Short mmCIF file of C-alpha atoms and ligand atoms in Angstrom, two decimals:
data_model
loop_
_atom_site.label_atom_id
_atom_site.label_comp_id
_atom_site.label_asym_id
_atom_site.label_seq_id
_atom_site.Cartn_x
_atom_site.Cartn_y
_atom_site.Cartn_z
CA MET Y 13 3.25 -23.50 -17.71
CA THR Y 14 0.27 -25.26 -17.38
CA LYS Y 15 -2.37 -23.53 -14.79
CA THR Y 16 -2.58 -27.25 -12.46
CA PHE Y 17 1.91 -26.82 -12.11
CA TYR Y 18 0.93 -22.67 -10.92
CA PHE Y 19 -1.83 -23.73 -8.46
CA PHE Y 20 0.17 -26.39 -6.95
CA PRO Y 21 1.39 -24.81 -4.23
CA LEU Y 22 -1.66 -22.78 -3.30
CA ILE Y 23 -3.33 -26.36 -3.29
CA CYS Y 24 0.06 -27.75 -0.83
CA ILE Y 25 -0.53 -24.95 1.29
CA TRP Y 26 -4.07 -25.62 2.27
CA ILE Y 27 -3.85 -29.45 2.88
CA LEU Y 28 -0.88 -27.34 5.97
CA LYS Y 29 -3.62 -26.14 6.80
CA MET Y 30 -6.35 -27.65 6.72
CA ILE Y 31 -8.26 -29.69 10.12
CA SER Y 32 -9.24 -32.83 9.63
CA LEU Y 33 -13.85 -32.83 11.09
CA ASN Y 34 -11.53 -36.15 13.39
CA LYS Y 35 -9.35 -33.69 15.54
CA TYR Y 36 -12.51 -31.87 15.60
CA LYS Y 37 -14.36 -35.27 17.37
CA GLY Y 38 -11.44 -35.98 18.96
CA CYS Y 39 -11.63 -32.13 20.84
CA PHE Y 40 -14.37 -32.32 21.88
CA LEU Y 41 -15.41 -35.53 23.35
CA GLY Y 42 -11.39 -35.17 25.07
CA LEU Y 43 -13.31 -32.84 26.38
CA ALA Y 44 -15.72 -33.98 27.56
CA MET Y 45 -14.49 -37.45 28.21
CA GLY Y 46 -11.26 -35.81 30.71
CA ASP Y 47 -14.91 -33.65 32.61
CA ALA Y 48 -16.76 -36.74 32.29
CA PHE Y 49 -14.62 -39.57 34.20
CA GLY Y 50 -11.88 -36.88 35.58
CA ALA Y 51 -15.87 -35.19 38.60
CA PRO Y 52 -15.43 -38.88 40.13
CA TYR Y 53 -12.37 -37.43 42.08
CA GLU Y 54 -13.16 -33.80 42.18
CA GLY Y 55 -12.15 -32.72 45.31
CA GLY Y 56 -12.57 -33.43 48.12
CA PRO Y 57 -14.65 -36.98 50.06
CA LEU Y 58 -18.07 -35.29 50.69
CA GLU Y 59 -17.34 -33.92 47.27
CA GLN Y 60 -16.42 -37.51 45.79
CA LEU Y 61 -19.57 -38.24 47.72
CA LEU Y 62 -22.01 -36.27 46.11
CA TRP Y 63 -21.33 -36.92 43.03
CA ARG Y 64 -20.78 -41.06 43.37
CA ALA Y 65 -24.78 -40.23 44.08
CA ILE Y 66 -26.36 -37.57 41.52
CA GLY Y 67 -23.56 -38.30 38.98
CA LYS Y 68 -24.75 -40.91 36.57
CA THR Y 69 -27.92 -40.57 34.96
CA ARG Y 70 -30.52 -42.73 34.83
CA ASP Y 71 -29.43 -45.31 31.89
CA GLY Y 72 -26.35 -45.38 33.64
CA LYS Y 73 -24.16 -42.92 31.94
CA LEU Y 74 -21.45 -40.84 33.16
CA ARG Y 75 -22.88 -37.10 33.37
CA TYR Y 76 -20.71 -34.28 32.55
CA THR Y 77 -20.36 -31.50 34.90
CA ASP Y 78 -20.04 -27.72 34.51
CA ASP Y 79 -17.30 -27.64 32.25
CA THR Y 80 -18.86 -29.86 29.65
CA GLN Y 81 -21.56 -27.34 29.78
CA MET Y 82 -19.86 -23.96 29.85
CA ALA Y 83 -18.26 -25.57 25.90
CA ILE Y 84 -21.58 -27.02 25.40
CA ASP Y 85 -23.40 -23.31 25.25
CA LEU Y 86 -19.54 -21.45 23.94
CA ALA Y 87 -20.26 -23.51 20.88
CA GLU Y 88 -24.34 -23.42 20.55
CA SER Y 89 -23.68 -19.67 20.96
CA TYR Y 90 -21.12 -19.01 18.56
CA LEU Y 91 -22.60 -21.72 16.19
CA TYR Y 92 -26.39 -18.99 16.33
CA ASN Y 93 -24.74 -16.48 15.71
CA ASP Y 94 -21.61 -17.14 13.53
CA THR Y 95 -19.29 -14.52 16.20
CA ILE Y 96 -19.03 -14.19 20.26
CA ASP Y 97 -22.28 -12.42 21.30
CA GLN Y 98 -21.04 -11.16 24.54
CA ASN Y 99 -24.92 -10.98 26.07
CA HIS Y 100 -26.05 -13.45 24.05
CA LEU Y 101 -23.13 -16.21 25.46
CA ALA Y 102 -24.31 -14.74 29.24
CA GLN Y 103 -27.83 -15.47 28.89
CA THR Y 104 -27.27 -19.01 27.20
CA PHE Y 105 -24.04 -20.08 29.68
CA ALA Y 106 -27.74 -18.76 32.32
CA GLN Y 107 -30.34 -21.26 30.49
CA SER Y 108 -28.04 -24.45 30.84
CA TYR Y 109 -27.48 -23.41 34.61
CA GLN Y 110 -27.99 -26.42 37.36
CA TRP Y 111 -26.38 -26.32 40.02
CA SER Y 112 -26.03 -30.03 40.33
CA ARG Y 113 -23.23 -30.15 37.54
CA GLY Y 114 -21.60 -28.25 40.31
CA TYR Y 115 -20.89 -24.70 39.12
CA GLY Y 116 -17.50 -23.26 40.64
CA PRO Y 117 -19.21 -20.91 43.23
CA SER Y 118 -18.89 -17.20 42.10
CA THR Y 119 -19.69 -18.96 38.39
CA SER Y 120 -23.20 -20.37 39.92
CA GLN Y 121 -24.32 -17.08 42.13
CA LEU Y 122 -23.58 -15.27 38.79
CA LEU Y 123 -25.70 -17.33 36.87
CA ARG Y 124 -28.18 -17.04 39.04
CA LEU Y 125 -27.79 -13.17 38.62
CA ILE Y 126 -27.85 -13.29 34.80
CA LYS Y 127 -30.98 -15.52 35.34
CA LYS Y 128 -33.14 -13.03 37.53
CA GLY Y 129 -32.91 -10.59 34.71
CA LYS Y 130 -29.01 -8.94 35.97
CA ASN Y 131 -26.79 -7.00 32.76
CA TRP Y 132 -22.72 -9.37 33.57
CA ARG Y 133 -21.73 -6.19 33.73
CA GLU Y 134 -22.80 -5.64 36.59
CA ALA Y 135 -22.67 -9.14 38.25
CA ASN Y 136 -18.83 -10.71 37.18
CA LYS Y 137 -17.64 -8.30 39.34
CA LYS Y 138 -20.19 -8.76 42.70
CA LYS Y 139 -17.86 -12.16 44.08
CA PHE Y 140 -15.01 -10.71 42.87
CA LYS Y 141 -13.74 -7.16 42.60
CA THR Y 142 -11.34 -8.19 39.39
CA GLY Y 143 -13.22 -10.67 38.66
CA SER Y 144 -12.38 -14.57 39.24
CA PHE Y 145 -9.55 -15.90 38.49
CA GLY Y 146 -10.87 -19.20 38.83
CA ASN Y 147 -9.95 -21.59 36.12
CA GLY Y 148 -13.64 -21.92 35.08
CA ALA Y 149 -12.97 -19.08 31.17
CA ALA Y 150 -10.21 -21.96 31.03
CA MET Y 151 -12.31 -25.36 30.60
CA ARG Y 152 -14.13 -24.25 28.00
CA ALA Y 153 -11.41 -22.17 25.31
CA SER Y 154 -10.56 -24.65 23.20
CA ILE Y 155 -14.12 -24.31 21.40
CA LEU Y 156 -12.81 -21.60 20.54
CA ALA Y 157 -9.62 -23.26 19.16
CA MET Y 158 -12.50 -25.01 16.85
CA CYS Y 159 -14.00 -21.54 15.90
CA PHE Y 160 -11.54 -19.98 15.83
CA PRO Y 161 -8.65 -22.87 14.51
CA TYR Y 162 -6.77 -20.24 11.65
CA ASN Y 163 -5.71 -17.44 13.84
CA VAL Y 164 -3.74 -16.06 16.23
CA GLN Y 165 -5.18 -12.98 16.98
CA THR Y 166 -8.34 -13.73 15.89
CA LEU Y 167 -8.86 -16.48 18.71
CA LEU Y 168 -7.34 -14.67 21.79
CA ASN Y 169 -9.61 -11.54 20.90
CA SER Y 170 -12.59 -13.92 21.03
CA VAL Y 171 -10.56 -15.90 23.91
CA ILE Y 172 -10.48 -12.55 26.05
CA LYS Y 173 -14.59 -11.83 25.12
CA SER Y 174 -15.58 -15.18 26.53
CA ALA Y 175 -13.61 -15.72 29.66
CA GLU Y 176 -14.90 -11.63 30.51
CA ILE Y 177 -17.75 -12.80 31.67
CA THR Y 178 -17.71 -14.66 34.11
CA HIS Y 179 -13.96 -14.38 34.69
CA ALA Y 180 -12.36 -10.79 34.23
CA HIS Y 181 -9.80 -11.42 36.78
CA PRO Y 182 -6.36 -11.41 34.45
CA LEU Y 183 -4.51 -14.47 35.08
CA GLY Y 184 -8.32 -16.52 34.53
CA ILE Y 185 -8.19 -14.90 31.05
CA GLU Y 186 -4.60 -15.24 30.65
CA GLY Y 187 -4.65 -19.16 31.55
CA ALA Y 188 -8.06 -19.35 28.81
CA LYS Y 189 -5.39 -17.68 26.39
CA LEU Y 190 -3.38 -20.36 27.29
CA ILE Y 191 -5.57 -23.29 27.00
CA ALA Y 192 -7.07 -21.44 23.55
CA ARG Y 193 -3.79 -21.18 21.39
CA ALA Y 194 -2.27 -24.53 22.66
CA THR Y 195 -5.92 -26.46 21.10
CA GLN Y 196 -4.86 -24.40 17.86
CA ALA Y 197 -1.21 -25.45 18.50
CA ALA Y 198 -2.48 -29.51 18.08
CA PHE Y 199 -4.65 -29.51 16.20
CA GLN Y 200 -1.89 -28.06 13.31
CA ASP Y 201 0.51 -30.50 15.03
CA LEU Y 202 2.78 -28.61 15.99
CA ASP Y 203 6.57 -30.51 17.77
CA ASN Y 204 6.02 -29.75 21.68
CA GLU Y 205 9.04 -27.52 21.78
CA LYS Y 206 7.15 -24.58 19.02
CA ILE Y 207 4.25 -24.73 21.57
CA LEU Y 208 5.35 -23.73 24.59
CA ALA Y 209 8.10 -21.45 22.80
CA GLU Y 210 5.05 -19.49 21.19
CA LEU Y 211 2.85 -19.58 24.97
CA PHE Y 212 6.16 -18.04 27.20
CA HIS Y 213 5.89 -16.06 24.31
CA GLN Y 214 2.89 -14.57 25.06
CA CYS Y 215 2.52 -14.52 28.45
CA GLN Y 216 2.09 -11.91 30.58
CA SER Y 217 2.44 -13.08 33.92
CA LYS Y 218 5.42 -14.31 35.76
CA ILE Y 219 4.23 -16.68 37.55
CA TYR Y 220 2.16 -18.45 33.78
CA LYS Y 221 6.37 -17.64 32.69
CA ASP Y 222 7.90 -19.20 35.47
CA LYS Y 223 5.69 -22.77 34.74
CA ILE Y 224 5.90 -22.66 31.13
CA ILE Y 225 9.98 -22.89 31.81
CA PHE Y 226 9.03 -25.60 34.14
CA CYS Y 227 6.99 -27.27 32.18
CA THR Y 228 9.29 -27.33 29.48
CA GLU Y 229 11.93 -28.43 31.76
CA ALA Y 230 9.38 -31.41 33.17
CA LEU Y 231 8.96 -32.92 29.90
CA ASN Y 232 12.88 -33.55 29.24
CA LYS Y 233 12.81 -35.39 33.06
CA PRO Y 234 11.06 -39.21 31.64
CA ASN Y 235 10.87 -39.73 35.19
CA ILE Y 236 10.00 -36.77 36.71
CA LYS Y 237 7.47 -37.81 40.53
CA VAL Y 238 4.14 -36.41 39.93
CA SER Y 239 4.32 -35.11 43.26
CA GLU Y 240 6.84 -32.61 41.52
CA ILE Y 241 4.29 -31.23 39.23
CA LYS Y 242 1.79 -31.40 41.57
CA LYS Y 243 4.42 -29.11 43.69
CA GLN Y 244 5.14 -26.93 40.40
CA LEU Y 245 2.04 -26.76 38.34
CA GLY Y 246 -0.46 -27.09 41.33
CA ASN Y 247 -3.82 -28.94 40.65
CA GLY Y 248 -6.43 -26.02 42.15
CA ILE Y 249 -9.44 -24.60 41.37
CA ALA Y 250 -7.29 -20.79 40.33
CA ALA Y 251 -6.07 -20.52 37.00
CA PRO Y 252 -2.52 -20.63 37.04
CA GLN Y 253 -3.13 -23.69 39.56
CA SER Y 254 -4.18 -25.77 36.63
CA CYS Y 255 -3.83 -24.16 32.93
CA VAL Y 256 -0.13 -25.15 32.82
CA THR Y 257 -0.23 -28.45 34.68
CA ALA Y 258 -3.24 -29.66 31.71
CA ILE Y 259 -0.60 -28.54 28.59
CA TYR Y 260 2.18 -30.16 30.91
CA PHE Y 261 0.57 -34.00 30.25
CA SER Y 262 -1.17 -33.48 26.83
CA LEU Y 263 2.28 -32.74 25.69
CA GLN Y 264 3.59 -34.98 27.93
CA PHE Y 265 1.15 -38.31 26.65
CA ARG Y 266 0.66 -36.73 23.15
CA ASP Y 267 1.44 -39.32 21.49
CA GLN Y 268 0.03 -41.82 24.19
CA LYS Y 269 -3.57 -43.67 25.67
CA PHE Y 270 -5.80 -40.67 26.10
CA ASN Y 271 -6.54 -42.95 29.82
CA SER Y 272 -2.98 -43.46 29.94
CA MET Y 273 -3.05 -39.59 30.70
CA LEU Y 274 -6.62 -39.88 32.86
CA ASN Y 275 -4.61 -42.24 35.18
CA LYS Y 276 -1.87 -39.80 36.16
CA ILE Y 277 -4.29 -36.77 36.32
CA ILE Y 278 -6.25 -38.32 38.01
CA GLY Y 279 -3.66 -39.57 40.13
CA LEU Y 280 -3.12 -36.04 41.08
CA GLY Y 281 -5.94 -35.60 43.10
CA GLY Y 282 -7.15 -32.49 42.60
CA ASP Y 283 -9.50 -29.99 40.53
CA THR Y 284 -9.42 -34.02 37.87
CA ASP Y 285 -12.47 -32.91 36.05
CA THR Y 286 -10.82 -28.87 35.19
CA ILE Y 287 -7.61 -30.60 34.28
CA ALA Y 288 -9.05 -33.71 32.76
CA SER Y 289 -10.64 -31.90 30.64
CA MET Y 290 -8.09 -29.03 29.54
CA ALA Y 291 -5.86 -32.15 28.65
CA GLY Y 292 -7.92 -34.76 26.87
CA SER Y 293 -9.28 -31.18 24.62
CA ILE Y 294 -5.54 -30.80 24.10
CA TRP Y 295 -4.84 -34.72 23.76
CA GLY Y 296 -7.92 -34.79 20.90
CA ALA Y 297 -6.67 -32.18 19.05
CA PHE Y 298 -3.59 -33.90 18.15
CA ASN Y 299 -5.14 -37.08 18.20
CA GLY Y 300 -8.61 -37.10 16.64
CA ASN Y 301 -11.81 -39.39 18.77
CA GLN Y 302 -11.00 -42.75 16.57
CA SER Y 303 -9.17 -43.88 19.64
CA LEU Y 304 -11.35 -42.33 21.70
CA ASN Y 305 -15.32 -43.06 20.21
CA GLN Y 306 -15.85 -46.38 22.05
CA GLU Y 307 -15.70 -45.44 25.61
CA ALA Y 308 -16.99 -41.49 24.55
CA LYS Y 309 -20.48 -43.35 24.32
CA ASN Y 310 -19.93 -43.93 28.35
CA ILE Y 311 -20.68 -40.88 28.66
CA GLU Y 312 -24.28 -38.84 28.84
CA LYS Y 313 -25.34 -36.84 25.87
CA TRP Y 314 -21.96 -37.66 23.45
CA GLU Y 315 -24.07 -38.19 19.85
CA LYS Y 316 -24.45 -34.42 20.75
CA ILE Y 317 -21.63 -33.73 20.99
CA ASP Y 318 -20.64 -35.11 18.32
CA GLN Y 319 -22.89 -33.51 16.13
CA ILE Y 320 -21.44 -30.05 17.18
CA SER Y 321 -18.25 -31.01 16.63
CA LYS Y 322 -19.27 -31.72 12.54
CA ASP Y 323 -21.18 -28.63 12.36
CA LEU Y 324 -18.22 -26.75 14.11
CA PHE Y 325 -16.65 -27.87 11.25
CA GLU Y 326 -18.98 -27.84 8.98
CA ARG Y 327 -19.17 -23.89 9.38
CA ILE Y 328 -15.34 -23.03 9.63
CA HIS Y 329 -14.91 -25.37 6.51
CA PRO Y 330 -17.48 -25.05 4.59
CA LYS Y 331 -17.63 -28.16 2.05
CA HIS Y 332 -16.92 -25.76 -1.52
CA HIS Y 333 -12.81 -26.58 0.46
CA GLN Y 334 -13.36 -29.85 2.12
CA THR Y 335 -12.90 -31.50 -1.71
CA LEU Y 336 -10.37 -29.50 -2.91
O1 R7I J 620 -14.14 -20.97 37.75
P1 R7I J 620 -15.04 -21.36 37.83
O2 R7I J 620 -16.13 -20.77 37.07
O3 R7I J 620 -15.09 -23.54 39.18
C1 R7I J 620 -14.56 -24.21 37.88
C2 R7I J 620 -13.77 -24.71 37.89
C3 R7I J 620 -13.48 -26.33 38.20
O4 R7I J 620 -13.30 -27.00 38.04
C4 R7I J 620 -15.56 -27.18 37.56
O5 R7I J 620 -15.40 -28.04 37.21
C5 R7I J 620 -16.06 -26.30 38.75
O6 R7I J 620 -15.88 -27.64 39.73
O7 R7I J 620 -15.21 -25.23 39.13
O8 R7I J 620 -15.82 -20.84 39.96
P2 R7I J 620 -15.55 -18.99 40.10
O9 R7I J 620 -15.79 -19.66 41.36
O10 R7I J 620 -15.05 -18.01 39.75
O11 R7I J 620 -13.80 -19.72 40.48
C6 R7I J 620 -12.79 -20.77 41.91
C7 R7I J 620 -12.37 -20.23 42.73
O12 R7I J 620 -11.88 -19.29 42.06
C8 R7I J 620 -13.19 -19.83 43.76
O13 R7I J 620 -14.76 -20.63 44.76
C9 R7I J 620 -11.83 -18.46 44.81
O14 R7I J 620 -11.84 -19.76 45.77
C10 R7I J 620 -11.25 -18.25 43.47
N1 R7I J 620 -11.19 -17.33 43.01
C11 R7I J 620 -10.37 -16.38 43.96
N2 R7I J 620 -10.31 -15.99 45.26
C12 R7I J 620 -9.82 -14.91 45.04
N3 R7I J 620 -9.34 -13.92 44.82
C13 R7I J 620 -10.88 -16.83 42.18
N4 R7I J 620 -10.97 -15.62 41.70
C14 R7I J 620 -10.25 -15.58 43.23
C15 R7I J 620 -10.22 -13.96 43.39
O15 R7I J 620 -10.43 -12.73 42.92
MG1 MG J 621 -16.28 -29.47 36.79
MG1 MG J 622 -13.64 -29.10 38.33
#
């Protein structure tokens, strides 16, 4: 047996599993685009009026909100430490905090306390006794699939570490796990049925299990109304009211244009920036960045997001592996 023949199966396994740089960029840009393009439609008339006033930079770019800011913080903290260091991550979140990014109320309070010197472990259950179940941990969870793309258990452990700083409630953590695992599966181009079967298996609580079952059925009904999706899966700021909704749209539109998905999510109303951001990151993990590049340039600091995606890719796929 020649040496090349001997190594052939190993090379095939690596090629099958290797995720492309385009997918990394697509995932992060999809997250930022969903956030920045969804933000003007988030919430009620007052929120929308406020965002009309502060939603653009001086040079006319679309501002992103807390969703993208916390995703950048998480990526930068990981790149700095080469792991999820909770104390460093909490400090990074706190140093980036600006009210004008539209953080959720409990997260705003927590980050201001950390900035004043309070330990996150003492502050994260101040507003809600068991921690928040808002979708704030889920909206940054796709980044963890970029940090830990090849191992499910390592990914889920890192999600817990990232989530419990700001969202210690089990439902907040579970929503984040679903988004992270859906992104990891999208990187691997698993089919919808397999993704949903795995997510169902991963769920611990009935509320998410029931929603995954509904999502599986809804994907087989091409004419299902958006109002029905809203009623069954939700469009709210709480993780159980938005995570499976985002997964549903990302799977429904995985072979269609990003903008078609975005328009449907905007039509849903409610927490549009976060649902579009979570769905956008999963969509980008399936499809890569090529079709996003032009429109991504309308977003503030898009070059920085592009560069961080590349840095994450290179950290996980050192050069000598990339050439295989
Ligand atoms: O989850 P979080 O960081 O907010 C993220 C959202 C996204 O839509 C962003 O785009 C931004 O707009 O805000 O904010 P939190 O304050 O942690 O949670 C959001 C909301 O969930 C809270 O204001 C509560 O309404 C609700 N919530 C709870 N309600 C009762 N009991 C979260 N946890 C609890 C709880 O334990
Ligand atoms: Mg937001
Ligand atoms: Mg939101």
